[in-house]
XYZ file of C-alpha atoms in Angstrom:
167
model
C 0.000 0.000 0.000
C 2.856 2.369 0.858
C 4.484 1.746 -2.547
C 1.200 2.529 -4.286
C 0.875 5.758 -2.288
C 4.392 6.794 -3.302
C 3.642 6.008 -6.950
C 0.485 8.089 -6.884
C 2.270 10.908 -5.074
C 5.004 10.869 -7.712
C 2.636 11.250 -10.664
C -0.058 13.387 -9.020
C 1.575 16.751 -9.846
C 1.854 15.755 -13.520
C -1.738 14.498 -13.659
C -2.983 17.579 -11.832
C -1.050 19.872 -14.193
C -2.398 18.086 -17.271
C -5.977 18.232 -15.943
C -5.622 21.922 -15.171
C -4.226 22.706 -18.616
C -6.982 20.735 -20.338
C -9.573 22.585 -18.251
C -7.972 25.923 -19.084
C -7.797 24.993 -22.756
C -11.516 24.245 -22.847
C -12.383 27.408 -20.921
C -12.405 30.813 -22.499
C -8.724 31.580 -23.049
C -9.523 35.296 -22.952
C -10.581 34.934 -19.290
C -7.720 36.691 -17.447
C -7.756 34.371 -14.423
C -7.707 31.217 -16.559
C -4.852 32.595 -18.660
C -2.878 33.635 -15.565
C -3.308 30.223 -13.927
C -2.415 28.402 -17.130
C 0.647 30.612 -17.532
C 1.909 29.437 -14.136
C 1.386 25.823 -15.209
C 3.311 26.095 -18.494
C 6.416 27.779 -17.091
C 8.111 24.418 -16.521
C 6.711 22.586 -19.550
C 8.581 21.729 -22.721
C 7.709 23.660 -25.847
C 6.502 20.412 -27.429
C 3.937 19.895 -24.658
C 2.824 23.528 -24.773
C 2.239 23.371 -28.528
C 0.289 20.143 -28.206
C -2.083 21.700 -25.684
C -2.769 24.959 -27.529
C -6.052 25.583 -29.337
C -5.831 25.203 -33.101
C -7.944 26.236 -36.060
C -10.626 23.520 -36.323
C -10.543 23.797 -40.121
C -6.807 23.075 -40.190
C -5.931 26.326 -41.967
C -4.307 28.055 -39.009
C -0.691 28.613 -38.087
C 1.357 29.174 -34.973
C 4.025 31.831 -34.594
C 6.340 33.197 -31.945
C 6.013 36.958 -31.630
C 8.871 39.328 -30.880
C 7.232 39.787 -27.482
C 7.986 36.146 -26.555
C 4.386 34.952 -26.879
C 3.608 31.818 -28.870
C 0.245 32.264 -30.569
C -2.011 30.125 -32.708
C -3.995 31.905 -35.416
C -6.854 30.949 -37.681
C -6.625 31.517 -41.442
C -7.760 35.137 -41.006
C -5.017 35.736 -38.399
C -7.344 35.966 -35.409
C -5.569 34.812 -32.239
C -6.980 31.490 -31.038
C -4.587 30.879 -28.163
C -1.525 32.484 -26.641
C 1.145 31.387 -24.171
C 3.971 33.562 -22.908
C 7.268 31.696 -23.184
C 10.264 31.913 -20.883
C 13.670 32.735 -22.400
C 14.543 29.017 -22.136
C 11.410 28.053 -24.068
C 12.191 30.689 -26.725
C 15.636 29.086 -27.152
C 13.939 25.691 -27.413
C 11.721 27.122 -30.195
C 14.882 27.916 -32.180
C 16.742 24.736 -31.223
C 19.313 23.917 -33.891
C 18.803 27.255 -35.654
C 20.412 30.634 -35.142
C 18.264 32.764 -32.830
C 17.482 36.193 -34.246
C 19.027 38.834 -31.985
C 15.657 40.304 -31.144
C 14.592 37.033 -29.499
C 17.647 36.755 -27.234
C 15.897 38.779 -24.529
C 12.282 37.833 -25.325
C 10.241 36.857 -22.278
C 6.492 36.619 -22.787
C 5.546 35.533 -19.284
C 4.620 38.943 -17.899
C 2.449 40.325 -20.686
C -1.160 41.211 -20.007
C -3.933 39.033 -21.384
C -4.911 41.927 -23.640
C -1.395 42.109 -25.119
C -1.288 38.343 -25.571
C -4.592 38.169 -27.468
C -4.383 41.544 -29.234
C -0.735 41.677 -30.334
C 1.116 44.433 -32.132
C 0.820 44.129 -35.930
C 4.487 43.091 -36.165
C 3.690 40.003 -34.066
C 0.963 38.820 -36.461
C 2.241 36.811 -39.444
C 1.107 38.245 -42.737
C -1.222 36.214 -44.899
C 0.381 34.934 -48.103
C -0.599 36.774 -51.248
C -1.631 35.000 -54.436
C 1.830 35.872 -55.768
C 3.432 34.127 -52.760
C 1.305 31.042 -53.379
C 2.233 31.023 -57.079
C 5.949 31.169 -56.197
C 5.571 28.218 -53.819
C 3.656 26.211 -56.426
C 6.333 26.968 -59.062
C 9.121 26.034 -56.655
C 7.390 22.761 -55.739
C 6.834 21.987 -59.418
C 10.541 22.597 -60.140
C 11.464 20.217 -57.324
C 9.041 17.596 -58.602
C 10.414 17.915 -62.160
C 13.989 17.550 -60.934
C 13.098 14.308 -59.148
C 13.265 15.648 -55.606
C 10.547 14.295 -53.375
C 9.560 15.124 -49.839
C 9.857 11.660 -48.381
C 7.211 10.175 -50.686
C 8.834 8.535 -53.694
C 6.926 8.871 -56.944
C 7.561 5.211 -57.712
C 8.566 2.307 -55.569
C 12.284 2.083 -54.874
C 11.938 -1.700 -55.037
C 11.275 -1.395 -58.777
C 14.287 0.816 -59.409
C 17.248 -0.403 -61.429
C 20.524 -0.768 -59.530
C 22.884 2.154 -59.989
C 25.605 1.216 -62.514
C 29.054 1.309 -60.912
């Protein structure tokens, strides 16, 4: 019985944290108290776990972006903020893991922003929507890759059917 109690005691904080975050996620994220309590819960979480728990565009057309203010936001296709979490400097570095961190993010700390600032960011913290010209460039680039034989992990024909490379 004592071993079971220790096991439960060891996982209770994690279960409690997950339950609280799920409750906060389902509640109105614009509610200041819910956001403040959730912010306390995510301070020690990995970026991966934070991203998994954030609200997303139900139609699948949304994006997420880290603002210069250190807040990770999810947006719908029209760039309305769906969810926002202020990241610690360590979590900002985790966001850029393996990549050079832009100088402006070296001091970013989104943990102390107001709920209003998190959900109504400065225009520079809202990613711009791609123009039709941007989409055309991406389509042309993808077509060039396809024509040159480059695939994105999905071969156009089975590699089992391929001829051996002549030596």
